[in-house]
């Protein structure tokens, strides 16, 4: 798997000063443009969790959708979108989390999962861990989170420390 991860890492583009000066943005659109690298990314996450019983993939808006849908296909399971506020048409449950300046919230449909469902949470990036931690808490309200998978982890921001120790956390590429 090490060679596959090197290939994926080599396809991630650095964009300086985006979205603001002083930030070095890790751009995954170059991974998405290359069919082989996109497939490698999905396959590596699948290989990591294939022996766990997964009933649903929950993708965090919006790039978690990109990787979550093909994973749901590979696992032969359903997909649950974790959305920003006021994007879902039916009754929701939500989880609030802190931002640098203020608060935000994520939601899923109240009827999307059952208490016995085992859910793999997917997103493109683990940075400070706020959104991912909120996603785990949100899923715990209605089901069993079995793991969290990311394409990229920015280790210096220590987002992994915000995630509970009782579930597997996997990142394809660490910077």
PDB file of C-alpha atoms in Angstrom:
ATOM      1  CA  UNK A   1       0.000   0.000   0.000  1.00  0.00           C
ATOM      2  CA  UNK A   2       2.972   2.329   0.558  1.00  0.00           C
ATOM      3  CA  UNK A   3       3.591   2.718  -3.191  1.00  0.00           C
ATOM      4  CA  UNK A   4      -0.080   3.466  -3.805  1.00  0.00           C
ATOM      5  CA  UNK A   5      -0.042   6.156  -1.114  1.00  0.00           C
ATOM      6  CA  UNK A   6       3.111   7.703  -2.647  1.00  0.00           C
ATOM      7  CA  UNK A   7       1.270   7.915  -5.984  1.00  0.00           C
ATOM      8  CA  UNK A   8      -1.761   9.577  -4.368  1.00  0.00           C
ATOM      9  CA  UNK A   9       0.455  12.011  -2.446  1.00  0.00           C
ATOM     10  CA  UNK A  10       2.284  12.980  -5.645  1.00  0.00           C
ATOM     11  CA  UNK A  11      -1.026  13.961  -7.265  1.00  0.00           C
ATOM     12  CA  UNK A  12      -2.105  16.372  -4.510  1.00  0.00           C
ATOM     13  CA  UNK A  13      -1.363  19.925  -5.623  1.00  0.00           C
ATOM     14  CA  UNK A  14      -0.209  22.692  -3.271  1.00  0.00           C
ATOM     15  CA  UNK A  15      -1.924  26.041  -3.795  1.00  0.00           C
ATOM     16  CA  UNK A  16      -0.217  28.860  -1.856  1.00  0.00           C
ATOM     17  CA  UNK A  17      -2.246  31.645  -0.262  1.00  0.00           C
ATOM     18  CA  UNK A  18      -5.635  29.967  -0.689  1.00  0.00           C
ATOM     19  CA  UNK A  19      -8.230  30.664   0.615  1.00  0.00           C
ATOM     20  CA  UNK A  20      -6.218  33.466   2.241  1.00  0.00           C
ATOM     21  CA  UNK A  21      -2.632  34.646   2.479  1.00  0.00           C
ATOM     22  CA  UNK A  22      -0.381  32.348   4.487  1.00  0.00           C
ATOM     23  CA  UNK A  23      -2.407  29.169   3.886  1.00  0.00           C
ATOM     24  CA  UNK A  24      -0.937  26.337   1.803  1.00  0.00           C
ATOM     25  CA  UNK A  25      -4.045  24.616   0.428  1.00  0.00           C
ATOM     26  CA  UNK A  26      -3.866  20.893  -0.376  1.00  0.00           C
ATOM     27  CA  UNK A  27      -5.903  20.557  -3.581  1.00  0.00           C
ATOM     28  CA  UNK A  28      -7.427  17.140  -4.317  1.00  0.00           C
ATOM     29  CA  UNK A  29      -8.962  18.128  -7.646  1.00  0.00           C
ATOM     30  CA  UNK A  30      -5.797  16.809  -9.306  1.00  0.00           C
ATOM     31  CA  UNK A  31      -6.497  13.428  -7.687  1.00  0.00           C
ATOM     32  CA  UNK A  32     -10.054  13.538  -9.014  1.00  0.00           C
ATOM     33  CA  UNK A  33      -8.909  14.342 -12.561  1.00  0.00           C
ATOM     34  CA  UNK A  34      -6.754  11.227 -12.804  1.00  0.00           C
ATOM     35  CA  UNK A  35      -8.892   8.079 -12.995  1.00  0.00           C
ATOM     36  CA  UNK A  36      -6.114   5.787 -11.755  1.00  0.00           C
ATOM     37  CA  UNK A  37      -5.337   7.949  -8.710  1.00  0.00           C
ATOM     38  CA  UNK A  38      -8.997   8.401  -7.852  1.00  0.00           C
ATOM     39  CA  UNK A  39      -9.464   4.628  -8.032  1.00  0.00           C
ATOM     40  CA  UNK A  40      -6.360   4.065  -5.889  1.00  0.00           C
ATOM     41  CA  UNK A  41      -7.722   6.459  -3.244  1.00  0.00           C
ATOM     42  CA  UNK A  42     -11.065   4.690  -3.008  1.00  0.00           C
ATOM     43  CA  UNK A  43      -9.452   1.237  -3.133  1.00  0.00           C
ATOM     44  CA  UNK A  44      -6.997   2.034  -0.323  1.00  0.00           C
ATOM     45  CA  UNK A  45      -9.765   3.224   1.983  1.00  0.00           C
ATOM     46  CA  UNK A  46     -11.831   0.163   1.069  1.00  0.00           C
ATOM     47  CA  UNK A  47      -8.895  -2.178   1.785  1.00  0.00           C
ATOM     48  CA  UNK A  48      -8.449  -0.631   5.229  1.00  0.00           C
ATOM     49  CA  UNK A  49     -12.068  -1.203   6.281  1.00  0.00           C
ATOM     50  CA  UNK A  50     -13.168  -4.177   4.132  1.00  0.00           C
ATOM     51  CA  UNK A  51     -13.108  -6.640   7.048  1.00  0.00           C
ATOM     52  CA  UNK A  52     -15.390  -4.501   9.203  1.00  0.00           C
ATOM     53  CA  UNK A  53     -19.124  -4.834   8.882  1.00  0.00           C
ATOM     54  CA  UNK A  54     -20.200  -1.584   7.235  1.00  0.00           C
ATOM     55  CA  UNK A  55     -23.922  -0.918   6.709  1.00  0.00           C
ATOM     56  CA  UNK A  56     -23.610   2.701   5.549  1.00  0.00           C
ATOM     57  CA  UNK A  57     -21.061   5.218   4.413  1.00  0.00           C
ATOM     58  CA  UNK A  58     -21.695   8.718   5.781  1.00  0.00           C
ATOM     59  CA  UNK A  59     -20.020  11.409   3.686  1.00  0.00           C
ATOM     60  CA  UNK A  60     -19.374  14.853   5.125  1.00  0.00           C
ATOM     61  CA  UNK A  61     -20.376  17.718   2.819  1.00  0.00           C
ATOM     62  CA  UNK A  62     -19.109  18.246   0.292  1.00  0.00           C
ATOM     63  CA  UNK A  63     -15.927  16.413  -0.610  1.00  0.00           C
ATOM     64  CA  UNK A  64     -16.831  13.489   1.620  1.00  0.00           C
ATOM     65  CA  UNK A  65     -19.578  12.851  -0.924  1.00  0.00           C
ATOM     66  CA  UNK A  66     -16.995  12.455  -3.696  1.00  0.00           C
ATOM     67  CA  UNK A  67     -15.161   9.623  -1.940  1.00  0.00           C
ATOM     68  CA  UNK A  68     -18.136   8.284   0.002  1.00  0.00           C
ATOM     69  CA  UNK A  69     -20.305   7.343  -2.969  1.00  0.00           C
ATOM     70  CA  UNK A  70     -17.796   5.010  -4.670  1.00  0.00           C
ATOM     71  CA  UNK A  71     -17.033   3.502  -1.258  1.00  0.00           C
ATOM     72  CA  UNK A  72     -20.729   2.811  -0.710  1.00  0.00           C
ATOM     73  CA  UNK A  73     -20.746   1.098  -4.103  1.00  0.00           C
ATOM     74  CA  UNK A  74     -17.678  -1.020  -3.221  1.00  0.00           C
ATOM     75  CA  UNK A  75     -19.116  -1.963   0.181  1.00  0.00           C
ATOM     76  CA  UNK A  76     -22.516  -2.657  -1.381  1.00  0.00           C
ATOM     77  CA  UNK A  77     -24.143  -0.455   1.221  1.00  0.00           C
ATOM     78  CA  UNK A  78     -26.158   2.735   1.461  1.00  0.00           C
ATOM     79  CA  UNK A  79     -24.894   6.316   1.595  1.00  0.00           C
ATOM     80  CA  UNK A  80     -25.931   8.952   4.137  1.00  0.00           C
ATOM     81  CA  UNK A  81     -25.100  12.594   3.401  1.00  0.00           C
ATOM     82  CA  UNK A  82     -23.967  14.665   6.376  1.00  0.00           C
ATOM     83  CA  UNK A  83     -25.053  18.158   5.343  1.00  0.00           C
ATOM     84  CA  UNK A  84     -24.663  21.736   6.397  1.00  0.00           C
ATOM     85  CA  UNK A  85     -27.757  23.327   8.015  1.00  0.00           C
ATOM     86  CA  UNK A  86     -31.000  23.675   6.081  1.00  0.00           C
ATOM     87  CA  UNK A  87     -29.997  21.480   3.127  1.00  0.00           C
ATOM     88  CA  UNK A  88     -32.080  18.396   3.930  1.00  0.00           C
ATOM     89  CA  UNK A  89     -35.819  18.414   3.171  1.00  0.00           C
ATOM     90  CA  UNK A  90     -37.148  16.200   5.992  1.00  0.00           C
ATOM     91  CA  UNK A  91     -36.818  16.095   9.771  1.00  0.00           C
ATOM     92  CA  UNK A  92     -33.169  16.136  10.870  1.00  0.00           C
ATOM     93  CA  UNK A  93     -30.954  15.546  13.849  1.00  0.00           C
ATOM     94  CA  UNK A  94     -27.996  17.847  14.214  1.00  0.00           C
ATOM     95  CA  UNK A  95     -24.715  18.388  16.007  1.00  0.00           C
ATOM     96  CA  UNK A  96     -23.224  21.783  16.700  1.00  0.00           C
ATOM     97  CA  UNK A  97     -19.471  22.377  16.786  1.00  0.00           C
ATOM     98  CA  UNK A  98     -17.078  25.249  17.361  1.00  0.00           C
ATOM     99  CA  UNK A  99     -15.336  27.181  14.620  1.00  0.00           C
ATOM    100  CA  UNK A 100     -12.441  29.561  15.094  1.00  0.00           C
ATOM    101  CA  UNK A 101     -14.967  32.409  15.380  1.00  0.00           C
ATOM    102  CA  UNK A 102     -18.412  31.084  16.152  1.00  0.00           C
ATOM    103  CA  UNK A 103     -20.296  27.848  15.715  1.00  0.00           C
ATOM    104  CA  UNK A 104     -21.591  25.680  12.900  1.00  0.00           C
ATOM    105  CA  UNK A 105     -23.826  22.637  12.609  1.00  0.00           C
ATOM    106  CA  UNK A 106     -24.133  19.460  10.587  1.00  0.00           C
ATOM    107  CA  UNK A 107     -27.266  17.385  10.025  1.00  0.00           C
ATOM    108  CA  UNK A 108     -28.602  14.061   8.793  1.00  0.00           C
ATOM    109  CA  UNK A 109     -32.156  12.922   8.207  1.00  0.00           C
ATOM    110  CA  UNK A 110     -33.641  11.616  11.433  1.00  0.00           C
ATOM    111  CA  UNK A 111     -34.834   8.429   9.718  1.00  0.00           C
ATOM    112  CA  UNK A 112     -31.565   7.701   7.850  1.00  0.00           C
ATOM    113  CA  UNK A 113     -30.085   5.208  10.327  1.00  0.00           C
ATOM    114  CA  UNK A 114     -31.048   2.698  13.005  1.00  0.00           C
ATOM    115  CA  UNK A 115     -29.274   2.092  16.345  1.00  0.00           C
ATOM    116  CA  UNK A 116     -27.714  -1.177  15.056  1.00  0.00           C
ATOM    117  CA  UNK A 117     -26.362   0.289  11.805  1.00  0.00           C
ATOM    118  CA  UNK A 118     -22.559   0.383  11.507  1.00  0.00           C
ATOM    119  CA  UNK A 119     -21.311   3.517   9.764  1.00  0.00           C
ATOM    120  CA  UNK A 120     -17.992   4.506   8.191  1.00  0.00           C
ATOM    121  CA  UNK A 121     -17.629   8.306   8.093  1.00  0.00           C
ATOM    122  CA  UNK A 122     -15.682   9.722   5.118  1.00  0.00           C
ATOM    123  CA  UNK A 123     -14.237  13.142   4.325  1.00  0.00           C
ATOM    124  CA  UNK A 124     -11.437  14.475   2.172  1.00  0.00           C
ATOM    125  CA  UNK A 125      -9.492  16.288   4.896  1.00  0.00           C
ATOM    126  CA  UNK A 126      -8.754  16.087   8.610  1.00  0.00           C
ATOM    127  CA  UNK A 127      -7.506  19.483   9.782  1.00  0.00           C
ATOM    128  CA  UNK A 128      -8.546  20.734  13.230  1.00  0.00           C
ATOM    129  CA  UNK A 129     -10.981  17.847  13.754  1.00  0.00           C
ATOM    130  CA  UNK A 130     -14.054  19.940  14.571  1.00  0.00           C
ATOM    131  CA  UNK A 131     -16.273  18.735  11.743  1.00  0.00           C
ATOM    132  CA  UNK A 132     -15.126  15.123  11.991  1.00  0.00           C
ATOM    133  CA  UNK A 133     -15.641  15.045  15.757  1.00  0.00           C
ATOM    134  CA  UNK A 134     -19.125  16.505  15.309  1.00  0.00           C
ATOM    135  CA  UNK A 135     -19.867  13.877  12.637  1.00  0.00           C
ATOM    136  CA  UNK A 136     -18.899  11.062  15.019  1.00  0.00           C
ATOM    137  CA  UNK A 137     -21.112  12.572  17.757  1.00  0.00           C
ATOM    138  CA  UNK A 138     -23.969  12.992  15.286  1.00  0.00           C
ATOM    139  CA  UNK A 139     -23.778   9.378  14.093  1.00  0.00           C
ATOM    140  CA  UNK A 140     -23.526   8.152  17.706  1.00  0.00           C
ATOM    141  CA  UNK A 141     -26.943   9.667  18.396  1.00  0.00           C
ATOM    142  CA  UNK A 142     -28.580   7.176  16.033  1.00  0.00           C
ATOM    143  CA  UNK A 143     -26.095   4.430  15.029  1.00  0.00           C
ATOM    144  CA  UNK A 144     -22.621   2.947  15.559  1.00  0.00           C
ATOM    145  CA  UNK A 145     -19.652   4.783  14.033  1.00  0.00           C
ATOM    146  CA  UNK A 146     -17.079   2.129  13.113  1.00  0.00           C
ATOM    147  CA  UNK A 147     -14.394   4.387  11.679  1.00  0.00           C
ATOM    148  CA  UNK A 148     -13.476   7.671  10.069  1.00  0.00           C
ATOM    149  CA  UNK A 149     -11.522   7.840   6.812  1.00  0.00           C
ATOM    150  CA  UNK A 150      -9.779  10.800   5.211  1.00  0.00           C
ATOM    151  CA  UNK A 151      -7.790  11.285   2.050  1.00  0.00           C
ATOM    152  CA  UNK A 152      -5.524  13.918   3.682  1.00  0.00           C
ATOM    153  CA  UNK A 153      -4.546  14.623   7.280  1.00  0.00           C
ATOM    154  CA  UNK A 154      -2.765  17.833   8.260  1.00  0.00           C
ATOM    155  CA  UNK A 155      -0.914  16.429  11.270  1.00  0.00           C
ATOM    156  CA  UNK A 156       0.364  19.763  12.630  1.00  0.00           C
ATOM    157  CA  UNK A 157      -3.224  20.835  13.352  1.00  0.00           C
ATOM    158  CA  UNK A 158      -3.712  17.772  15.611  1.00  0.00           C
ATOM    159  CA  UNK A 159      -7.305  17.136  14.550  1.00  0.00           C
ATOM    160  CA  UNK A 160      -6.925  13.425  15.328  1.00  0.00           C
ATOM    161  CA  UNK A 161      -6.769  14.310  19.033  1.00  0.00           C
ATOM    162  CA  UNK A 162     -10.391  15.533  18.875  1.00  0.00           C
ATOM    163  CA  UNK A 163     -11.621  12.161  17.609  1.00  0.00           C
ATOM    164  CA  UNK A 164     -12.656   9.457  20.077  1.00  0.00           C
ATOM    165  CA  UNK A 165     -10.132   6.698  20.722  1.00  0.00           C
ATOM    166  CA  UNK A 166     -12.644   3.870  20.400  1.00  0.00           C
ATOM    167  CA  UNK A 167     -13.024   4.064  16.614  1.00  0.00           C
ATOM    168  CA  UNK A 168     -10.474   3.612  13.850  1.00  0.00           C
ATOM    169  CA  UNK A 169      -9.163   6.767  12.212  1.00  0.00           C
ATOM    170  CA  UNK A 170      -7.450   6.316   8.841  1.00  0.00           C
ATOM    171  CA  UNK A 171      -5.784   8.909   6.630  1.00  0.00           C
ATOM    172  CA  UNK A 172      -4.354   8.009   3.235  1.00  0.00           C
ATOM    173  CA  UNK A 173      -1.829  10.847   3.083  1.00  0.00           C
ATOM    174  CA  UNK A 174      -0.384  12.785   6.004  1.00  0.00           C
ATOM    175  CA  UNK A 175       1.235  16.183   5.728  1.00  0.00           C
TER     176      UNK A 175
END
